[in-house]
CSV table of C-alpha atoms and ligand atoms in Angstrom, one decimal:
chain,number,residue,atom,x,y,z
A,1,MET,CA,101.2,106.0,100.8
A,2,ALA,CA,97.9,106.3,102.4
A,3,ALA,CA,97.0,109.6,100.8
A,4,PRO,CA,96.5,111.8,103.9
A,5,TRP,CA,100.1,111.1,105.1
A,6,ARG,CA,101.9,111.3,101.8
A,7,ASP,CA,103.8,114.5,102.7
A,8,VAL,CA,105.0,113.5,106.1
A,9,VAL,CA,106.2,110.1,105.0
A,10,ARG,CA,108.8,111.5,102.6
A,11,ASP,CA,110.5,113.1,105.6
A,12,ALA,CA,112.8,110.2,106.9
A,13,ALA,CA,113.8,112.1,110.1
A,14,ALA,CA,110.1,112.7,111.0
A,15,VAL,CA,109.3,109.1,110.4
A,16,ARG,CA,112.1,107.9,112.6
A,17,GLU,CA,111.1,110.2,115.4
A,18,ALA,CA,107.4,109.2,115.1
A,19,ALA,CA,108.4,105.5,115.2
A,20,ALA,CA,110.3,105.9,118.4
A,21,VAL,CA,107.4,107.7,120.0
A,22,ALA,CA,105.0,105.1,118.7
A,23,VAL,CA,106.9,102.1,120.2
A,24,ASP,CA,107.1,103.7,123.6
A,25,ALA,CA,103.5,104.7,123.5
A,26,ALA,CA,102.5,101.1,122.6
A,27,LEU,CA,104.4,99.8,125.5
A,28,LEU,CA,102.9,102.4,127.8
A,29,ALA,CA,99.4,101.7,126.6
A,30,GLY,CA,99.7,98.0,127.1
A,31,GLY,CA,99.8,96.9,123.5
A,32,LEU,CA,101.9,93.9,124.5
A,33,MET,CA,102.7,90.3,123.7
A,34,ARG,CA,104.9,87.7,125.3
A,35,THR,CA,108.0,87.0,123.3
A,36,GLY,CA,108.7,83.9,121.1
A,37,GLU,CA,111.8,83.2,123.1
A,38,GLN,CA,110.0,83.2,126.5
A,39,PRO,CA,106.4,82.5,125.7
A,40,HIS,CA,105.5,81.5,129.3
A,41,ALA,CA,106.9,84.6,130.9
A,42,SER,CA,105.3,88.0,131.6
A,43,ASP,CA,108.5,89.5,133.0
A,44,VAL,CA,110.0,89.8,129.5
A,45,VAL,CA,107.5,91.2,127.0
A,46,ASN,CA,107.5,93.2,123.9
A,47,TYR,CA,105.0,95.3,122.0
A,48,ALA,CA,102.5,93.7,119.7
A,49,PRO,CA,103.5,94.6,116.1
A,50,PHE,CA,101.6,97.5,114.6
A,51,THR,CA,101.7,100.0,111.7
A,52,LEU,CA,103.3,103.4,112.1
A,53,LEU,CA,100.3,105.1,110.4
A,54,PRO,CA,96.6,104.3,110.4
A,55,SER,CA,95.5,102.9,107.0
A,56,THR,CA,92.8,104.5,105.0
A,57,VAL,CA,89.5,102.6,104.8
A,58,PRO,CA,86.5,103.7,102.7
A,59,ARG,CA,83.9,105.0,105.1
A,60,ALA,CA,81.0,103.5,103.2
A,61,LEU,CA,82.5,100.0,103.3
A,62,PHE,CA,83.4,100.4,107.0
A,63,GLU,CA,79.7,101.3,107.7
A,64,GLN,CA,78.5,98.4,105.5
A,65,ALA,CA,80.6,96.0,107.6
A,66,TYR,CA,79.1,97.3,110.9
A,67,ALA,CA,75.6,97.3,109.4
A,68,VAL,CA,75.7,93.6,108.5
A,69,GLN,CA,77.1,92.3,111.8
A,70,GLN,CA,73.8,91.7,113.6
A,71,ASP,CA,72.7,89.8,110.5
A,72,PHE,CA,75.8,87.6,110.7
A,73,ASN,CA,75.1,87.0,114.4
A,74,LEU,CA,71.6,85.9,113.6
A,75,LEU,CA,72.9,83.7,110.8
A,76,VAL,CA,75.5,81.9,112.8
A,77,ASP,CA,73.0,81.4,115.6
A,78,ALA,CA,70.5,79.9,113.1
A,79,ILE,CA,73.1,77.5,111.6
A,80,SER,CA,74.1,76.3,115.1
A,81,GLN,CA,70.5,75.3,115.7
A,82,ASN,CA,70.0,73.6,112.4
A,83,LYS,CA,71.1,70.0,112.7
A,84,GLU,CA,69.9,69.0,109.2
A,85,PHE,CA,71.9,71.8,107.6
A,86,LEU,CA,75.1,71.0,109.5
A,87,GLU,CA,74.7,67.3,108.8
A,88,GLN,CA,74.1,67.8,105.1
A,89,THR,CA,76.7,70.5,104.6
A,90,LEU,CA,79.5,68.7,106.4
A,91,ALA,CA,78.7,65.1,105.2
A,92,SER,CA,81.4,65.1,102.5
A,93,THR,CA,83.9,67.0,104.6
A,94,ILE,CA,83.8,64.7,107.6
A,95,LYS,CA,84.6,61.7,105.5
A,96,VAL,CA,88.0,63.1,104.7
A,97,ASP,CA,88.8,65.7,107.4
A,98,ASP,CA,89.5,64.0,110.8
A,99,PHE,CA,89.4,67.2,112.8
A,100,THR,CA,86.0,68.3,111.6
A,101,ALA,CA,84.8,64.7,111.9
A,102,GLN,CA,85.8,64.6,115.6
A,103,LEU,CA,84.1,67.9,116.3
A,104,PHE,CA,81.0,66.5,114.5
A,105,ARG,CA,81.0,63.3,116.5
A,106,ILE,CA,80.9,65.3,119.8
A,107,TYR,CA,78.2,67.5,118.3
A,108,MET,CA,76.0,64.4,117.6
A,109,GLN,CA,76.8,62.8,120.9
A,110,VAL,CA,75.7,65.8,122.9
A,111,LEU,CA,72.5,66.2,120.8
A,112,GLU,CA,71.6,62.6,121.4
A,113,GLU,CA,72.0,63.0,125.1
A,114,GLY,CA,70.0,66.2,125.0
A,115,LEU,CA,71.5,69.6,125.7
A,116,ALA,CA,71.8,70.7,129.3
A,117,GLN,CA,72.9,74.2,128.2
A,118,THR,CA,70.0,76.7,127.9
A,119,VAL,CA,71.8,80.0,127.5
A,120,PHE,CA,73.9,80.5,124.4
A,121,LEU,CA,76.7,83.0,123.9
A,122,GLY,CA,78.3,83.8,120.5
A,123,ILE,CA,81.4,86.0,120.0
A,124,ASN,CA,82.5,86.1,116.5
A,125,ARG,CA,84.6,88.3,114.2
A,126,SER,CA,83.7,88.7,110.5
A,127,ASP,CA,86.7,89.5,108.4
A,128,TYR,CA,86.8,91.5,105.2
A,129,MET,CA,89.1,92.8,102.5
A,130,PHE,CA,88.4,95.6,100.1
A,131,ASP,CA,88.4,94.1,96.6
A,132,CYS,CA,89.5,96.4,93.8
A,133,GLU,CA,86.8,96.1,91.1
A,134,LEU,CA,87.4,96.5,87.4
A,135,ASP,CA,86.0,100.1,87.5
A,136,GLY,CA,88.5,101.0,90.2
A,137,THR,CA,86.0,101.2,93.1
A,138,ALA,CA,86.5,99.1,96.2
A,139,ALA,CA,84.0,96.4,97.4
A,140,LEU,CA,83.6,94.8,100.8
A,141,ARG,CA,84.3,91.1,100.5
A,142,GLN,CA,84.1,88.7,103.5
A,143,ILE,CA,87.2,86.6,103.9
A,144,GLU,CA,85.7,84.4,106.7
A,145,ILE,CA,83.8,84.5,109.9
A,146,ASN,CA,85.6,83.3,113.1
A,147,THR,CA,83.2,81.7,115.6
A,148,ILE,CA,85.8,80.5,118.0
A,149,ALA,CA,88.7,82.3,119.8
A,150,ALA,CA,88.5,85.4,117.7
A,151,SER,CA,91.4,87.5,119.1
A,152,PHE,CA,92.8,91.0,119.4
A,153,GLY,CA,89.5,92.6,120.7
A,154,GLY,CA,91.6,93.8,123.6
A,155,LEU,CA,94.9,95.0,122.2
A,156,THR,CA,93.3,96.7,119.2
A,157,SER,CA,91.9,99.5,121.5
A,158,ARG,CA,95.4,100.3,122.5
A,159,THR,CA,96.5,100.8,118.9
A,160,ALA,CA,94.0,103.6,118.3
A,161,ASP,CA,95.5,105.6,121.2
A,162,VAL,CA,99.0,105.1,119.8
A,163,HIS,CA,98.0,106.3,116.4
A,164,ARG,CA,96.3,109.3,117.8
A,165,LEU,CA,99.6,110.3,119.3
A,166,VAL,CA,101.6,109.5,116.2
A,167,LEU,CA,99.5,111.7,114.1
A,168,LYS,CA,99.9,114.6,116.5
A,169,VAL,CA,103.7,114.1,116.5
A,170,LEU,CA,103.5,114.3,112.7
A,171,GLY,CA,101.6,117.5,112.8
A,172,LYS,CA,98.3,116.0,111.9
A,173,THR,CA,96.3,117.1,115.0
A,174,GLU,CA,93.0,117.4,113.2
A,175,GLU,CA,93.3,114.0,111.6
A,176,ALA,CA,94.2,112.5,115.0
A,177,SER,CA,90.8,113.7,116.3
A,178,ASN,CA,89.1,111.8,113.5
A,179,LEU,CA,90.2,108.4,114.8
A,180,LEU,CA,87.3,106.5,116.2
A,181,PRO,CA,87.1,105.2,119.7
A,182,ASN,CA,87.1,101.4,119.7
A,183,ASN,CA,87.1,98.9,122.5
A,184,PRO,CA,85.8,95.4,121.5
A,185,ALA,CA,86.9,93.9,124.8
A,186,LYS,CA,84.2,95.8,126.6
A,187,GLY,CA,81.5,94.5,124.2
A,188,LEU,CA,82.8,90.9,124.5
A,189,ALA,CA,82.8,91.2,128.3
A,190,LEU,CA,79.2,92.6,128.1
A,191,GLY,CA,78.1,89.4,126.3
A,192,ILE,CA,80.0,87.1,128.7
A,193,ALA,CA,78.5,89.0,131.7
A,194,LYS,CA,75.0,88.7,130.3
A,195,ALA,CA,75.4,84.9,129.8
A,196,TRP,CA,76.9,84.6,133.3
A,197,GLU,CA,73.9,86.5,134.7
A,198,LEU,CA,71.3,84.4,132.9
A,199,TYR,CA,73.1,81.2,134.0
A,200,GLY,CA,71.9,82.4,137.4
A,201,SER,CA,74.4,81.6,140.1
A,202,GLN,CA,76.2,84.4,141.9
A,203,ARG,CA,79.0,82.0,143.0
A,204,ALA,CA,79.8,80.6,139.6
A,205,VAL,CA,82.9,81.7,137.7
A,206,VAL,CA,83.8,82.4,134.1
A,207,MET,CA,86.5,80.0,132.8
A,208,PHE,CA,88.9,81.1,130.1
A,209,LEU,CA,90.0,77.9,128.3
A,210,VAL,CA,93.5,78.8,127.3
A,211,GLU,CA,96.4,77.3,125.3
A,212,GLU,CA,99.5,75.7,126.8
A,213,ILE,CA,101.6,78.6,125.3
A,214,GLN,CA,99.9,81.9,125.9
A,215,ARG,CA,101.8,84.5,124.0
A,216,ASN,CA,98.7,86.6,123.5
A,217,ILE,CA,97.7,86.6,127.2
A,218,PHE,CA,97.5,90.4,127.4
A,219,ASP,CA,94.7,90.6,124.8
A,220,GLN,CA,92.8,88.1,126.9
A,221,ARG,CA,93.5,90.0,130.1
A,222,CYS,CA,91.7,93.0,128.7
A,223,VAL,CA,88.5,91.0,128.5
A,224,GLU,CA,89.2,89.4,131.9
A,225,ASN,CA,89.7,92.8,133.6
A,226,GLU,CA,86.4,94.0,132.2
A,227,LEU,CA,84.7,91.1,133.9
A,228,TRP,CA,86.5,91.7,137.2
A,229,ASN,CA,85.3,95.3,137.0
A,230,ARG,CA,81.8,93.8,137.0
A,231,ASN,CA,82.7,91.7,140.1
A,232,ILE,CA,82.6,88.5,138.0
A,233,ARG,CA,85.3,86.0,139.0
A,234,VAL,CA,87.5,84.7,136.2
A,235,ILE,CA,89.7,81.6,136.2
A,236,ARG,CA,92.1,80.5,133.5
A,237,ARG,CA,92.5,76.8,132.8
A,238,ARG,CA,93.8,74.5,130.0
A,239,PHE,CA,92.1,71.4,128.6
A,240,ARG,CA,94.6,69.4,130.7
A,241,ASP,CA,93.3,70.9,133.9
A,242,VAL,CA,89.7,70.2,132.8
A,243,PHE,CA,90.7,66.6,132.1
A,244,GLU,CA,92.3,66.2,135.5
A,245,GLN,CA,89.9,68.3,137.7
A,246,GLY,CA,86.7,69.0,135.9
A,247,SER,CA,83.5,67.2,136.8
A,248,LEU,CA,79.7,67.3,136.3
A,249,ASP,CA,77.1,66.9,139.0
A,250,ALA,CA,73.8,65.0,138.5
A,251,SER,CA,72.2,68.0,136.7
A,252,ARG,CA,75.4,68.4,134.6
A,253,ARG,CA,76.6,71.5,136.4
A,254,LEU,CA,80.3,72.0,135.6
A,255,TYR,CA,82.8,72.1,138.5
A,256,MET,CA,86.5,73.0,138.3
A,257,ASP,CA,88.3,72.2,141.6
A,258,GLY,CA,85.2,72.8,143.5
A,259,GLN,CA,84.1,76.0,141.7
A,260,GLU,CA,80.9,76.0,139.6
A,261,VAL,CA,81.5,77.3,136.1
A,262,ALA,CA,78.8,79.4,134.5
A,263,VAL,CA,80.6,80.3,131.2
A,264,VAL,CA,83.5,78.6,129.3
A,265,TYR,CA,85.1,81.1,126.9
A,266,TYR,CA,87.4,79.2,124.5
A,267,ARG,CA,90.6,80.9,123.4
A,268,GLU,CA,91.8,77.4,122.4
A,269,GLY,CA,90.5,74.3,120.7
A,270,TYR,CA,90.3,75.6,117.1
A,271,VAL,CA,93.1,73.5,115.5
A,272,PRO,CA,94.0,69.8,115.6
A,273,GLN,CA,97.3,70.6,117.4
A,274,ASN,CA,95.2,71.7,120.4
A,275,TYR,CA,94.0,68.2,121.0
A,276,ASP,CA,95.3,64.9,122.2
A,277,GLN,CA,93.0,62.1,123.5
A,278,GLN,CA,92.7,63.6,126.9
A,279,ASN,CA,91.9,67.0,125.5
A,280,TRP,CA,89.1,65.6,123.4
A,281,GLU,CA,87.7,64.0,126.5
A,282,ALA,CA,87.9,67.3,128.3
A,283,ARG,CA,86.1,69.0,125.4
A,284,LEU,CA,83.3,66.4,125.5
A,285,LEU,CA,82.9,66.9,129.2
A,286,LEU,CA,82.6,70.7,128.7
A,287,GLU,CA,80.1,70.3,125.8
A,288,ARG,CA,77.9,67.9,127.9
A,289,SER,CA,77.8,70.4,130.7
A,290,ARG,CA,75.1,73.0,131.5
A,291,ALA,CA,77.7,75.8,131.4
A,292,VAL,CA,77.4,78.4,128.6
A,293,LYS,CA,80.1,77.5,126.1
A,294,CYS,CA,81.4,80.3,123.9
A,295,PRO,CA,81.1,78.8,121.4
A,296,ASP,CA,79.2,75.6,121.8
A,297,ILE,CA,80.4,72.9,119.4
A,298,ALA,CA,77.6,73.5,116.9
A,299,THR,CA,78.6,77.2,116.6
A,300,GLN,CA,82.2,76.2,116.1
A,301,LEU,CA,81.0,74.0,113.2
A,302,ALA,CA,79.0,76.9,111.8
A,303,GLY,CA,82.3,78.7,111.4
A,304,THR,CA,83.9,76.1,109.1
A,305,LYS,CA,85.0,77.0,105.6
A,306,LYS,CA,82.7,74.4,104.2
A,307,VAL,CA,79.7,76.0,105.8
A,308,GLN,CA,80.8,79.4,104.5
A,309,GLN,CA,81.0,78.0,101.0
A,310,GLU,CA,77.6,76.4,101.3
A,311,LEU,CA,76.0,79.7,102.4
A,312,SER,CA,76.9,81.2,99.0
A,313,ARG,CA,74.8,78.7,97.2
A,314,PRO,CA,71.6,80.2,95.8
A,315,GLY,CA,68.7,79.5,98.1
A,316,THR,CA,70.7,78.5,101.2
A,317,LEU,CA,70.4,81.8,103.1
A,318,GLU,CA,66.6,81.9,102.4
A,319,LYS,CA,66.3,78.5,104.1
A,320,LEU,CA,68.3,79.6,107.1
A,321,LEU,CA,66.8,83.0,107.6
A,322,PRO,CA,63.2,82.7,106.4
A,323,GLY,CA,61.3,86.0,106.4
A,324,CYS,CA,64.4,88.1,106.5
A,325,PRO,CA,65.0,89.3,102.9
A,326,GLU,CA,66.8,92.5,103.9
A,327,ALA,CA,69.2,90.7,106.2
A,328,ILE,CA,69.9,88.2,103.5
A,329,ALA,CA,70.6,90.9,100.9
A,330,ARG,CA,73.0,92.6,103.3
A,331,VAL,CA,74.8,89.3,104.0
A,332,ARG,CA,75.0,88.2,100.4
A,333,ALA,CA,76.3,91.5,99.2
A,334,THR,CA,79.6,90.7,101.1
A,335,PHE,CA,80.2,87.3,99.6
A,336,ALA,CA,83.1,86.6,97.3
A,337,GLY,CA,82.8,83.7,94.8
A,338,LEU,CA,83.0,80.4,96.8
A,339,TYR,CA,83.1,77.0,95.2
A,340,SER,CA,82.5,73.4,96.4
A,341,LEU,CA,85.1,70.8,95.5
A,342,ASP,CA,82.8,67.9,96.3
A,343,GLU,CA,83.0,64.9,94.0
A,344,GLY,CA,80.9,65.4,90.8
A,345,GLU,CA,80.7,67.5,87.7
A,346,GLU,CA,80.5,70.9,89.5
A,347,GLY,CA,83.7,70.2,91.5
A,348,ASP,CA,85.5,68.8,88.4
A,349,ARG,CA,84.8,71.9,86.5
A,350,ILE,CA,85.9,74.4,89.1
A,351,ALA,CA,89.0,72.3,89.9
A,352,ALA,CA,90.0,72.4,86.2
A,353,THR,CA,89.4,76.2,86.0
A,354,ALA,CA,91.6,76.8,89.1
A,355,ILE,CA,94.4,74.6,87.7
A,356,ALA,CA,94.3,76.6,84.5
A,357,ASP,CA,94.2,80.0,86.2
A,358,PRO,CA,95.5,79.5,89.8
A,359,ASP,CA,96.0,83.2,90.5
A,360,ARG,CA,92.3,83.8,90.4
A,361,PHE,CA,91.7,81.6,93.5
A,362,VAL,CA,92.6,80.6,97.0
A,363,LEU,CA,92.4,76.9,98.1
A,364,LYS,CA,91.3,76.5,101.7
A,365,PRO,CA,91.3,73.5,104.0
A,366,GLN,CA,89.1,73.3,107.1
A,367,ARG,CA,91.6,75.1,109.3
A,368,GLU,CA,91.9,78.2,111.3
A,369,GLY,CA,94.8,80.4,112.6
A,370,GLY,CA,96.5,81.4,109.4
A,371,GLY,CA,99.1,79.9,107.1
A,372,ASN,CA,97.0,77.0,105.8
A,373,ASN,CA,95.6,78.3,102.6
A,374,LEU,CA,97.2,77.6,99.2
A,375,TYR,CA,97.9,80.1,96.4
A,376,GLY,CA,99.3,80.3,92.9
A,377,GLU,CA,101.7,77.6,91.8
A,378,GLU,CA,101.3,75.6,95.1
A,379,LEU,CA,97.5,75.7,94.7
A,380,LYS,CA,97.9,74.3,91.2
A,381,GLN,CA,100.2,71.5,92.2
A,382,VAL,CA,98.1,70.4,95.1
A,383,LEU,CA,94.9,70.5,93.1
A,384,GLU,CA,96.5,68.5,90.3
A,385,LYS,CA,97.5,65.8,92.8
A,386,ILE,CA,94.1,65.5,94.6
A,387,LYS,CA,91.7,66.4,91.8
A,388,ASP,CA,90.6,62.8,91.3
A,389,SER,CA,90.6,61.7,95.0
A,390,PRO,CA,88.1,62.2,97.7
A,391,GLU,CA,90.6,64.3,99.6
A,392,ARG,CA,89.6,67.1,97.3
A,393,THR,CA,86.4,67.5,99.3
A,394,SER,CA,88.3,68.6,102.5
A,395,TYR,CA,89.0,71.9,100.7
A,396,ILE,CA,87.0,74.7,99.2
A,397,LEU,CA,87.9,77.2,96.6
A,398,MET,CA,87.4,81.0,96.9
A,399,ASP,CA,87.9,83.9,94.5
A,400,LYS,CA,91.1,85.7,95.4
A,401,ILE,CA,90.5,89.2,96.7
A,402,LYS,CA,92.8,91.8,95.2
A,403,PRO,CA,92.9,95.0,97.3
A,404,GLN,CA,94.7,98.1,96.3
A,405,PRO,CA,98.0,98.2,98.2
A,406,ALA,CA,99.1,101.3,100.2
A,407,LEU,CA,102.5,102.2,101.7
A,408,ASN,CA,103.1,102.0,105.4
A,409,TYR,CA,105.7,101.1,108.0
A,410,LEU,CA,105.3,97.9,109.9
A,411,LEU,CA,106.8,98.3,113.4
A,412,ARG,CA,108.0,95.0,114.8
A,413,ALA,CA,110.5,94.3,117.5
A,414,HIS,CA,114.0,93.6,116.2
A,415,SER,CA,113.1,94.6,112.6
A,416,PRO,CA,114.5,97.6,110.7
A,417,LEU,CA,112.2,100.6,110.0
A,418,GLN,CA,111.3,100.3,106.3
A,419,VAL,CA,108.4,101.2,104.1
A,420,SER,CA,106.3,98.3,102.7
A,421,GLU,CA,103.5,97.9,100.3
A,422,CYS,CA,100.6,96.7,102.4
A,423,VAL,CA,97.0,95.5,102.3
A,424,SER,CA,94.5,95.5,105.2
A,425,GLU,CA,91.8,93.2,106.5
A,426,LEU,CA,88.9,94.6,108.6
A,427,GLY,CA,87.3,92.5,111.3
A,428,ILE,CA,84.0,93.4,113.0
A,429,PHE,CA,83.3,91.7,116.4
A,430,GLY,CA,79.8,90.5,117.0
A,431,VAL,CA,78.2,89.4,120.3
A,432,TYR,CA,74.9,87.8,120.9
A,433,VAL,CA,73.2,85.9,123.8
A,434,ARG,CA,70.2,83.6,123.4
A,435,GLN,CA,68.1,82.2,126.3
A,436,GLY,CA,66.1,79.2,125.0
A,437,GLN,CA,64.5,80.6,121.8
A,438,GLU,CA,64.7,84.3,122.9
A,439,LEU,CA,67.6,86.4,121.6
A,440,VAL,CA,68.3,88.8,124.5
A,441,LEU,CA,71.5,90.5,123.0
A,442,ASN,CA,72.7,91.0,119.5
A,443,GLN,CA,75.2,93.7,118.6
A,444,ALA,CA,78.4,94.7,116.9
A,445,ALA,CA,81.1,95.1,119.5
A,446,GLY,CA,83.9,97.0,117.8
A,447,HIS,CA,86.5,96.4,115.0
A,448,LEU,CA,90.0,95.3,114.3
A,449,LEU,CA,92.2,96.3,111.4
A,450,ARG,CA,95.2,94.1,110.5
A,451,THR,CA,97.7,95.0,107.9
A,452,LYS,CA,100.4,92.9,106.2
A,453,ALA,CA,103.0,93.4,103.5
A,454,ILE,CA,101.8,92.2,100.1
A,455,GLU,CA,104.6,89.6,99.9
A,456,TYR,CA,102.6,87.4,102.3
A,457,ALA,CA,99.5,85.9,100.8
A,458,ASP,CA,98.3,84.5,104.1
A,459,GLY,CA,98.5,84.8,107.9
A,460,GLY,CA,97.4,86.9,110.8
A,461,VAL,CA,99.0,88.8,113.7
A,462,ALA,CA,99.6,85.7,115.9
A,463,ALA,CA,101.2,84.0,112.9
A,464,GLY,CA,103.7,86.8,112.7
A,465,VAL,CA,102.6,88.2,109.3
A,466,ALA,CA,100.0,90.9,109.9
A,467,VAL,CA,100.2,93.8,112.4
A,468,LEU,CA,97.7,95.8,114.3
A,469,ASP,CA,96.3,98.9,112.6
A,470,THR,CA,93.6,101.6,113.0
A,471,PRO,CA,91.2,102.5,110.2
A,472,TYR,CA,91.3,106.1,109.0
A,473,LEU,CA,88.0,106.6,107.3
A,474,VAL,CA,88.0,108.5,104.0
B,501,ADP,P1,92.3,81.4,108.8
B,501,ADP,O1,91.1,80.7,109.3
B,501,ADP,O2,93.5,80.6,108.7
B,501,ADP,O3,92.5,82.8,109.4
B,501,ADP,P2,91.4,82.9,106.4
B,501,ADP,O4,90.3,82.4,105.5
B,501,ADP,O5,91.1,84.0,107.2
B,501,ADP,O6,91.9,81.6,107.2
B,501,ADP,O7,92.7,83.2,105.5
B,501,ADP,C1,93.9,83.6,106.1
B,501,ADP,C2,94.5,84.8,105.4
B,501,ADP,O8,94.6,84.5,104.0
B,501,ADP,C3,93.5,86.0,105.5
B,501,ADP,O9,93.8,86.7,106.6
B,501,ADP,C4,93.9,86.8,104.2
B,501,ADP,O10,95.1,87.5,104.4
B,501,ADP,C5,94.3,85.7,103.2
B,501,ADP,N1,93.1,85.3,102.4
B,501,ADP,C6,92.1,84.4,102.7
B,501,ADP,N2,91.2,84.3,101.8
B,501,ADP,C7,91.5,85.2,100.8
B,501,ADP,C8,91.0,85.6,99.6
B,501,ADP,N3,89.9,85.0,99.1
B,501,ADP,N4,91.6,86.5,98.8
B,501,ADP,C9,92.8,87.1,99.3
B,501,ADP,N5,93.4,86.7,100.4
B,501,ADP,C10,92.8,85.8,101.2
B,502,MG,MG1,91.3,84.4,109.2
């Protein structure tokens, strides 16, 4: 058990009582999701899954993750403006990965035409796990950085309130007061509002580009409401709506059924299943427009696994962030081992190493959203099959992070209350706004802790594997 709660957790009756309080508190606080059975309805909802207890996180690593966030914002922004780097880095990937190739085609097409967009807004979430080193200490290791549709910045603030109450119910009043305030949705909305303001049209709206099935709508509503509080009008539309009703005027201003759109905030568009031919056309229309896209297509490409792997190559960060040795050192200190599987000797060698010792690695395709990575025996089988084919280059290899598990209870609708061995992943939200070449906003906007049972190698909250959590700093 997370050490501070060891005593209370042995008391089964106390745990049952606390769990009942916790679930009702989550519902009251608005920690909600639509159900799998009725994903279009808001009249039948349930609580978003969460841990009964906050998980311990080493304070030094938590602070390290916050301290490097502005550097990651700068880095993503620099990559998004570096055509040569994106072209070179993704050259091998786009030969074999159709999805990345299609994004890349749109990227090149809008560059050729010349960008109409002059204000840029990035909202990302850098995710980490705490690797257990040989000497027993924990180290912060980046899992990935999400540059599109990074979620749970809204619901996570509700989880902290619930955990504060749970700790009080369990007689841990002092510990309850140690839980940090956290509201990423406010910071995200601040970035969107700044971009909206710089776009410079009072009448223009912010458009949330949303999925057909919107189970996580309440998380998005948290950000929406922050914008309404600032008297900024928000509309929600799907790619299909953009295809049918979107248009550009002569100066490439974007209109949706007669309303000018200042900012397009994507909570969609990050996996191949989000696109059919019409949706790709809608995406192209949005990218060609003057509207601030969050993210623009270049920034989405900056978040690919292939780019992440390339960043770990000696000398790459120095080229991307010249004159910033301290930022580079902070960024690099979070990197795990990352390896290219491009054709050639280097790729051959690491592929052979991974086949011989698959438990040391994770095999990652260019996908988002959880459930796509390969581990262990499956990693070995797939690598053996593709090791001599160009398909290999659509993947990267990464050192597997091995955190120290801790006991907790995962509260999930329709599931029995039982103790599980768990590991956690910490995400830090970052927001930045650039006008032309001037960075006008760059900050960390809050955090997200997700926890899952160790039986699952992969997967996030939306994928039904991880649950929301709150860090308890030790
Ligand atoms: P996605 O874009 O699908 O979210 P991630 O790279 O975040 O891809 O991987 C999904 C999940 O797999 C993570 O949330 C984490 O639980 C697990 N994972 C990813 N990389 C590693 C790694 N190097 N070591 C251990 N677990 C990992
Ligand atoms: Mg992830």
